[in-house]
């Protein structure tokens, strides 16, 4: 028998989430960020559902190639730009746009002779301290780029927020102000906000929003689910119960014998584990659903299997559907129990999981 672990992707949720992002963006253009195989949901199927976006954001030229091969004509932005001079020709061939964040990339562009103008996004580091140029260099860099025949004159100015999900913290306000000051006299469009920036920081809207998480119905704001902001989860991860065993009080369950039965109880075994991307860090007590009934993870998650406390699911029987996350059980709740964020959970679903669409 084939394994039951299935990730069902809800295409309507993707479409509705995009419409909601558009409404919140109030006229700003929307870049649908589809890096990491659309946060684990599948690049091609998500791009199809999100084809109303003004642009796609990807992390690699290879993903840009997949989108072009699937027939998408939108703008596609490679969020970390070219890694090597040879990337530039490939980006031109595929009409991909390049984020330029480092002197080494400027050098590649300046060494070029001719070629169709490449569209570039100039990235300033206003406080995240990952990628980007110091804001005080904005004018000089803009002038250097604008002078290159191989660069399109319509340069987009961008920055990225470190903690826009912390709505009380003032770092985002300072990053926004630093960006606006540094780019004050420069022409061109502005792109500042990610999902949390869109939700919490209207002054940072700019001409573009670059949104990933919310399109998949996911949130990184502490204690909040995507649904709390009106977005619908786009993935349901399910499997089936393959065994139910009666285990006696005092017996221990699973690798490391970490869980001791407090009473005689029924323990369910579900066909999913860290080999499927269910996090091994999910602690005893992490919620799952067996049918509609609540159950919890007990003991250690193993590679192929998960043991469950069925004391609150008296009707559970072998073959029942077990839901790990989805609209009825937010991935954010599971992530909290596993010490991570929902993005990592959906990105981590592995290749042996069957994908389905609704
Ligand atoms: C991933 C990414 C985004 C999208 O972030 P979300 O929190 O998923 O909306 C936006 N901009 C850049 C530069 C990114 O790398």
CSV table of C-alpha atoms and ligand atoms in Angstrom, one decimal:
chain,number,residue,atom,x,y,z
A,1,UNK,CA,0.0,0.0,0.0
A,2,UNK,CA,1.2,3.5,-0.7
A,3,UNK,CA,1.7,5.9,2.1
A,4,UNK,CA,-1.2,8.1,3.1
A,5,UNK,CA,0.6,11.4,3.9
A,6,UNK,CA,-1.1,14.0,1.7
A,7,UNK,CA,-0.7,17.7,1.3
A,8,UNK,CA,-3.9,19.1,-0.2
A,9,UNK,CA,-3.5,22.6,-1.7
A,10,UNK,CA,-6.6,24.8,-1.7
A,11,UNK,CA,-6.4,26.9,-4.9
A,12,UNK,CA,-9.4,29.0,-3.9
A,13,UNK,CA,-7.7,30.0,-0.7
A,14,UNK,CA,-4.7,31.2,-2.7
A,15,UNK,CA,-6.9,33.2,-5.1
A,16,UNK,CA,-8.9,34.7,-2.2
A,17,UNK,CA,-5.8,35.5,-0.2
A,18,UNK,CA,-4.4,37.3,-3.2
A,19,UNK,CA,-7.6,39.3,-3.5
A,20,UNK,CA,-7.4,40.2,0.2
A,21,UNK,CA,-3.8,41.2,-0.2
A,22,UNK,CA,-4.8,43.5,-3.1
A,23,UNK,CA,-7.5,45.1,-1.1
A,24,UNK,CA,-5.1,45.7,1.8
A,25,UNK,CA,-2.4,47.0,-0.5
A,26,UNK,CA,-4.8,49.8,-1.6
A,27,UNK,CA,-3.4,50.2,-5.2
A,28,UNK,CA,0.1,49.1,-4.6
A,29,UNK,CA,1.3,46.4,-7.0
A,30,UNK,CA,1.6,42.9,-5.6
A,31,UNK,CA,4.7,40.7,-6.0
A,32,UNK,CA,3.7,37.1,-5.1
A,33,UNK,CA,6.7,35.6,-3.4
A,34,UNK,CA,6.9,32.0,-4.5
A,35,UNK,CA,10.4,31.1,-3.4
A,36,UNK,CA,11.1,27.6,-1.8
A,37,UNK,CA,8.6,25.9,-4.1
A,38,UNK,CA,5.9,28.4,-3.1
A,39,UNK,CA,6.6,27.9,0.6
A,40,UNK,CA,6.3,24.2,0.0
A,41,UNK,CA,2.9,24.4,-1.7
A,42,UNK,CA,4.3,23.7,-5.2
A,43,UNK,CA,5.6,26.4,-7.5
A,44,UNK,CA,3.6,25.7,-10.7
A,45,UNK,CA,0.2,25.1,-9.1
A,46,UNK,CA,0.5,28.2,-6.9
A,47,UNK,CA,1.7,30.4,-9.7
A,48,UNK,CA,-1.3,29.3,-11.7
A,49,UNK,CA,-3.6,30.2,-8.8
A,50,UNK,CA,-1.8,33.5,-8.2
A,51,UNK,CA,-1.4,34.5,-11.9
A,52,UNK,CA,-3.3,37.7,-11.1
A,53,UNK,CA,-0.2,39.0,-9.3
A,54,UNK,CA,1.8,41.8,-10.9
A,55,UNK,CA,5.1,40.0,-10.4
A,56,UNK,CA,6.5,36.8,-8.9
A,57,UNK,CA,9.4,36.8,-6.5
A,58,UNK,CA,11.8,33.8,-6.6
A,59,UNK,CA,15.1,32.9,-4.9
A,60,UNK,CA,16.8,31.3,-7.9
A,61,UNK,CA,17.0,31.6,-11.7
A,62,UNK,CA,16.0,28.0,-11.9
A,63,UNK,CA,12.6,28.9,-10.4
A,64,UNK,CA,12.3,31.8,-12.9
A,65,UNK,CA,12.9,29.2,-15.6
A,66,UNK,CA,10.2,27.0,-14.3
A,67,UNK,CA,7.7,29.9,-14.3
A,68,UNK,CA,8.6,30.9,-17.8
A,69,UNK,CA,8.3,27.3,-18.9
A,70,UNK,CA,4.8,27.2,-17.4
A,71,UNK,CA,4.0,30.2,-19.6
A,72,UNK,CA,3.9,33.0,-17.1
A,73,UNK,CA,4.6,36.4,-18.8
A,74,UNK,CA,4.6,38.5,-15.6
A,75,UNK,CA,7.6,40.3,-14.2
A,76,UNK,CA,9.8,37.8,-12.2
A,77,UNK,CA,12.2,39.2,-9.7
A,78,UNK,CA,15.2,37.1,-8.5
A,79,UNK,CA,15.3,38.3,-4.9
A,80,UNK,CA,19.1,37.8,-4.4
A,81,UNK,CA,20.1,38.7,-7.9
A,82,UNK,CA,22.9,37.2,-10.0
A,83,UNK,CA,25.6,35.1,-8.2
A,84,UNK,CA,27.9,35.0,-11.2
A,85,UNK,CA,28.5,37.0,-14.3
A,86,UNK,CA,27.1,34.1,-16.4
A,87,UNK,CA,23.7,34.5,-14.6
A,88,UNK,CA,23.2,37.9,-16.3
A,89,UNK,CA,22.8,36.3,-19.8
A,90,UNK,CA,20.4,33.7,-18.4
A,91,UNK,CA,18.4,36.4,-16.7
A,92,UNK,CA,18.1,38.4,-19.9
A,93,UNK,CA,17.2,35.3,-21.9
A,94,UNK,CA,14.3,34.6,-19.4
A,95,UNK,CA,13.5,38.3,-18.9
A,96,UNK,CA,14.1,38.0,-15.1
A,97,UNK,CA,14.7,41.0,-13.0
A,98,UNK,CA,17.7,41.3,-10.6
A,99,UNK,CA,17.8,42.6,-7.1
A,100,UNK,CA,21.2,44.2,-6.8
A,101,UNK,CA,22.4,44.3,-3.2
A,102,UNK,CA,26.2,43.9,-3.3
A,103,UNK,CA,29.3,45.6,-4.9
A,104,UNK,CA,30.2,42.3,-6.6
A,105,UNK,CA,27.0,42.4,-8.6
A,106,UNK,CA,27.6,46.0,-9.6
A,107,UNK,CA,31.0,45.0,-10.8
A,108,UNK,CA,29.4,42.2,-13.0
A,109,UNK,CA,27.0,44.8,-14.5
A,110,UNK,CA,29.8,47.3,-15.1
A,111,UNK,CA,31.9,44.7,-16.8
A,112,UNK,CA,29.2,44.0,-19.4
A,113,UNK,CA,29.3,45.3,-22.9
A,114,UNK,CA,25.8,45.7,-24.4
A,115,UNK,CA,23.0,43.3,-24.0
A,116,UNK,CA,19.3,44.1,-23.6
A,117,UNK,CA,18.6,46.4,-20.7
A,118,UNK,CA,18.2,44.4,-17.5
A,119,UNK,CA,15.5,45.5,-15.0
A,120,UNK,CA,17.1,45.9,-11.6
A,121,UNK,CA,15.9,46.5,-8.0
A,122,UNK,CA,18.4,48.3,-5.9
A,123,UNK,CA,18.3,47.0,-2.3
A,124,UNK,CA,19.2,49.2,0.6
A,125,UNK,CA,20.0,47.7,4.1
A,126,UNK,CA,18.1,49.9,6.5
A,127,UNK,CA,18.6,47.7,9.6
A,128,UNK,CA,18.0,44.1,8.7
A,129,UNK,CA,21.7,43.7,8.1
A,130,UNK,CA,21.5,40.7,5.8
A,131,UNK,CA,21.5,41.9,2.2
A,132,UNK,CA,21.8,45.4,0.9
A,133,UNK,CA,23.9,48.6,0.5
A,134,UNK,CA,24.2,51.3,3.2
A,135,UNK,CA,21.3,53.8,2.6
A,136,UNK,CA,23.7,56.7,2.4
A,137,UNK,CA,25.1,55.2,-0.8
A,138,UNK,CA,21.6,55.3,-2.5
A,139,UNK,CA,22.2,58.3,-4.7
A,140,UNK,CA,25.7,57.2,-5.8
A,141,UNK,CA,24.6,53.7,-6.6
A,142,UNK,CA,21.5,54.8,-8.4
A,143,UNK,CA,23.6,57.1,-10.6
A,144,UNK,CA,26.1,54.3,-11.4
A,145,UNK,CA,23.3,51.8,-12.3
A,146,UNK,CA,21.4,54.4,-14.3
A,147,UNK,CA,24.5,55.2,-16.3
A,148,UNK,CA,24.9,51.6,-17.5
A,149,UNK,CA,23.6,50.9,-21.0
A,150,UNK,CA,22.9,47.3,-19.9
A,151,UNK,CA,20.6,48.4,-17.1
A,152,UNK,CA,17.0,49.6,-17.6
A,153,UNK,CA,16.4,53.2,-16.5
A,154,UNK,CA,13.3,52.3,-14.4
A,155,UNK,CA,15.2,51.2,-11.3
A,156,UNK,CA,13.0,50.0,-8.3
A,157,UNK,CA,14.3,51.0,-4.9
A,158,UNK,CA,13.7,48.4,-2.1
A,159,UNK,CA,14.5,47.4,1.4
A,160,UNK,CA,13.5,44.6,3.7
A,161,UNK,CA,12.1,44.6,7.3
A,162,UNK,CA,13.7,42.7,10.2
A,163,UNK,CA,10.8,42.7,12.6
A,164,UNK,CA,7.6,44.1,10.9
A,165,UNK,CA,5.7,41.3,12.7
A,166,UNK,CA,6.3,43.0,16.0
A,167,UNK,CA,3.7,45.7,15.6
A,168,UNK,CA,4.8,47.5,18.9
A,169,UNK,CA,8.5,47.6,18.0
A,170,UNK,CA,9.8,50.8,16.4
A,171,UNK,CA,12.5,49.3,14.3
A,172,UNK,CA,10.2,49.1,11.3
A,173,UNK,CA,9.3,52.8,11.6
A,174,UNK,CA,13.0,53.6,11.8
A,175,UNK,CA,13.8,51.4,8.8
A,176,UNK,CA,11.0,53.1,6.8
A,177,UNK,CA,12.1,56.6,7.7
A,178,UNK,CA,15.7,55.7,6.9
A,179,UNK,CA,14.7,54.4,3.5
A,180,UNK,CA,12.5,57.4,2.7
A,181,UNK,CA,15.2,59.8,3.7
A,182,UNK,CA,17.9,58.0,1.7
A,183,UNK,CA,15.8,57.8,-1.5
A,184,UNK,CA,14.0,61.2,-1.2
A,185,UNK,CA,15.2,62.7,-4.5
A,186,UNK,CA,15.5,59.6,-6.5
A,187,UNK,CA,13.1,58.6,-9.3
A,188,UNK,CA,11.4,55.2,-9.5
A,189,UNK,CA,9.1,52.9,-7.6
A,190,UNK,CA,9.6,51.9,-4.0
A,191,UNK,CA,9.1,48.4,-2.5
A,192,UNK,CA,9.3,48.0,1.3
A,193,UNK,CA,6.8,45.6,2.8
A,194,UNK,CA,6.6,41.9,3.3
A,195,UNK,CA,3.4,40.2,4.6
A,196,UNK,CA,3.7,41.6,8.2
A,197,UNK,CA,4.7,45.0,6.8
A,198,UNK,CA,1.5,45.1,4.8
A,199,UNK,CA,-0.6,44.2,7.9
A,200,UNK,CA,1.0,46.5,10.4
A,201,UNK,CA,2.8,49.3,8.7
A,202,UNK,CA,0.6,51.3,6.2
A,203,UNK,CA,3.2,54.1,6.0
A,204,UNK,CA,5.5,51.5,4.4
A,205,UNK,CA,3.2,50.6,1.6
A,206,UNK,CA,5.2,52.1,-1.3
A,207,UNK,CA,4.5,51.1,-4.9
A,208,UNK,CA,4.9,47.4,-4.4
A,209,UNK,CA,4.3,44.9,-1.6
A,210,UNK,CA,6.3,41.7,-1.7
A,211,UNK,CA,4.0,39.1,0.0
A,212,UNK,CA,4.6,35.4,0.6
A,213,UNK,CA,3.2,34.1,3.9
A,214,UNK,CA,-0.2,35.7,3.7
A,215,UNK,CA,-0.9,34.3,0.2
A,216,UNK,CA,-0.6,30.8,1.8
A,217,UNK,CA,-2.7,31.9,4.7
A,218,UNK,CA,0.3,31.9,7.1
A,219,UNK,CA,1.3,34.4,9.8
A,220,UNK,CA,4.6,35.0,11.6
A,221,UNK,CA,3.0,37.5,14.1
A,222,UNK,CA,3.4,36.1,17.6
A,223,UNK,CA,0.3,34.4,18.8
A,224,UNK,CA,-1.6,35.1,15.6
A,225,UNK,CA,-2.7,32.8,12.8
A,226,UNK,CA,-3.3,33.7,9.2
A,227,UNK,CA,-7.0,33.3,9.9
A,228,UNK,CA,-6.8,35.9,12.6
A,229,UNK,CA,-6.0,38.4,9.8
A,230,UNK,CA,-8.7,37.0,7.5
A,231,UNK,CA,-6.5,34.7,5.4
A,232,UNK,CA,-7.3,31.1,4.7
A,233,UNK,CA,-4.6,28.3,5.0
A,234,UNK,CA,-3.8,27.0,1.6
A,235,UNK,CA,-2.4,23.6,2.8
A,236,UNK,CA,-4.0,20.8,4.7
A,237,UNK,CA,-1.6,18.0,5.7
A,238,UNK,CA,-3.3,14.7,6.5
A,239,UNK,CA,-2.5,11.0,6.9
A,240,UNK,CA,-4.3,8.0,8.3
A,241,UNK,CA,-4.3,6.0,11.5
A,242,UNK,CA,-2.6,2.7,10.8
A,243,UNK,CA,-2.8,1.1,14.3
A,244,UNK,CA,-4.6,1.6,17.7
A,245,UNK,CA,-3.1,-0.2,20.7
A,246,UNK,CA,-4.1,-0.5,24.3
A,247,UNK,CA,-1.1,0.4,26.4
A,248,UNK,CA,-1.0,-0.1,30.2
A,249,UNK,CA,-0.4,2.5,32.8
A,250,UNK,CA,3.3,3.0,33.5
A,251,UNK,CA,4.4,1.7,30.1
A,252,UNK,CA,6.4,4.1,28.0
A,253,UNK,CA,6.0,5.0,24.3
A,254,UNK,CA,8.4,5.5,21.4
A,255,UNK,CA,12.1,6.1,20.9
A,256,UNK,CA,13.8,7.2,24.1
A,257,UNK,CA,10.8,6.1,26.0
A,258,UNK,CA,10.0,9.7,26.7
A,259,UNK,CA,6.3,9.4,27.4
A,260,UNK,CA,4.8,7.4,30.2
A,261,UNK,CA,1.2,6.4,30.1
A,262,UNK,CA,-0.6,7.9,33.1
A,263,UNK,CA,-3.4,5.3,32.9
A,264,UNK,CA,-4.4,2.4,30.7
A,265,UNK,CA,-5.1,4.1,27.4
A,266,UNK,CA,-5.6,3.8,23.6
A,267,UNK,CA,-2.7,5.0,21.6
A,268,UNK,CA,-3.0,5.7,17.9
A,269,UNK,CA,-0.2,5.4,15.3
A,270,UNK,CA,-0.4,7.7,12.3
A,271,UNK,CA,1.5,7.2,9.1
A,272,UNK,CA,3.6,10.4,9.1
A,273,UNK,CA,6.9,11.5,10.6
A,274,UNK,CA,9.9,13.7,10.1
A,275,UNK,CA,10.6,11.9,6.8
A,276,UNK,CA,7.5,13.6,5.6
A,277,UNK,CA,8.3,16.9,7.1
A,278,UNK,CA,6.3,16.6,10.3
A,279,UNK,CA,8.8,18.3,12.7
A,280,UNK,CA,10.6,16.0,15.1
A,281,UNK,CA,10.7,18.9,17.5
A,282,UNK,CA,6.9,18.7,18.0
A,283,UNK,CA,6.6,18.0,21.7
A,284,UNK,CA,4.2,15.7,23.5
A,285,UNK,CA,1.0,17.7,23.6
A,286,UNK,CA,1.1,19.0,20.1
A,287,UNK,CA,-2.5,18.9,18.8
A,288,UNK,CA,-3.7,16.9,15.8
A,289,UNK,CA,-7.2,15.9,14.7
A,290,UNK,CA,-8.4,12.4,14.3
A,291,UNK,CA,-11.5,12.8,12.2
A,292,UNK,CA,-13.0,15.8,14.0
A,293,UNK,CA,-11.8,14.8,17.4
A,294,UNK,CA,-8.8,16.4,19.2
A,295,UNK,CA,-5.8,14.2,19.9
A,296,UNK,CA,-2.2,15.0,20.8
A,297,UNK,CA,1.2,13.8,19.9
A,298,UNK,CA,2.9,11.7,22.6
A,299,UNK,CA,6.5,10.6,22.7
A,300,UNK,CA,9.0,11.3,20.0
A,301,UNK,CA,8.1,11.8,16.3
A,302,UNK,CA,9.8,9.1,14.3
A,303,UNK,CA,10.7,9.1,10.7
A,304,UNK,CA,7.6,7.4,9.3
A,305,UNK,CA,5.2,7.3,12.3
A,306,UNK,CA,3.6,9.4,15.0
A,307,UNK,CA,2.1,8.2,18.2
A,308,UNK,CA,-1.1,9.8,19.5
A,309,UNK,CA,-3.0,10.0,22.7
A,310,UNK,CA,-6.6,9.0,21.7
A,311,UNK,CA,-8.2,9.5,25.1
A,312,UNK,CA,-10.3,12.4,23.7
A,313,UNK,CA,-11.1,10.5,20.5
A,314,UNK,CA,-13.1,7.5,21.8
A,315,UNK,CA,-14.6,6.8,18.3
A,316,UNK,CA,-11.2,6.7,16.5
A,317,UNK,CA,-10.6,3.6,14.4
A,318,UNK,CA,-7.8,2.4,12.1
A,319,UNK,CA,-8.1,4.1,8.8
A,320,UNK,CA,-9.4,7.4,10.1
A,321,UNK,CA,-8.0,10.6,8.6
A,322,UNK,CA,-5.5,12.4,10.8
A,323,UNK,CA,-5.1,16.1,10.2
A,324,UNK,CA,-1.7,17.6,11.1
A,325,UNK,CA,-2.5,21.1,10.1
A,326,UNK,CA,-4.9,23.0,7.8
A,327,UNK,CA,-8.0,25.2,8.2
A,328,UNK,CA,-9.2,23.3,11.2
A,329,UNK,CA,-5.8,23.3,12.9
A,330,UNK,CA,-3.6,26.2,12.2
A,331,UNK,CA,0.0,25.5,11.3
A,332,UNK,CA,0.9,28.3,13.6
A,333,UNK,CA,-0.4,26.3,16.6
A,334,UNK,CA,1.7,23.3,15.6
A,335,UNK,CA,4.7,25.5,15.0
A,336,UNK,CA,4.4,27.0,18.5
A,337,UNK,CA,4.6,23.4,19.9
A,338,UNK,CA,7.6,22.7,17.7
A,339,UNK,CA,9.6,25.9,18.5
A,340,UNK,CA,9.4,27.1,14.9
A,341,UNK,CA,7.2,29.2,12.5
A,342,UNK,CA,4.5,28.0,10.2
A,343,UNK,CA,6.6,28.9,7.1
A,344,UNK,CA,9.2,26.3,8.1
A,345,UNK,CA,6.5,23.6,8.5
A,346,UNK,CA,5.0,24.1,5.0
A,347,UNK,CA,8.5,24.5,3.4
A,348,UNK,CA,9.6,21.3,5.1
A,349,UNK,CA,7.0,18.9,3.5
A,350,UNK,CA,9.1,16.4,1.7
A,351,UNK,CA,9.0,14.8,-1.7
A,352,UNK,CA,7.5,11.5,-0.6
A,353,UNK,CA,4.3,13.3,0.5
A,354,UNK,CA,1.5,13.1,-2.1
A,355,UNK,CA,0.2,16.4,-3.3
A,356,UNK,CA,-3.4,17.0,-4.2
A,357,UNK,CA,-5.4,20.1,-5.2
A,358,UNK,CA,-8.9,21.2,-4.4
B,1,LIG,C1,10.6,36.1,1.5
B,1,LIG,C2,10.7,37.5,1.2
B,1,LIG,C3,9.5,38.3,1.2
B,1,LIG,C4,8.1,37.7,1.6
B,1,LIG,O1,8.1,37.6,3.0
B,1,LIG,P1,6.7,37.1,3.7
B,1,LIG,O2,6.9,37.3,5.2
B,1,LIG,O3,6.5,35.7,3.4
B,1,LIG,O4,5.6,38.0,3.1
B,1,LIG,C5,9.5,39.6,0.8
B,1,LIG,N1,10.7,40.2,0.5
B,1,LIG,C6,11.9,39.5,0.5
B,1,LIG,C7,13.1,40.2,0.1
B,1,LIG,C8,11.9,38.2,0.9
B,1,LIG,O5,13.1,37.5,0.9
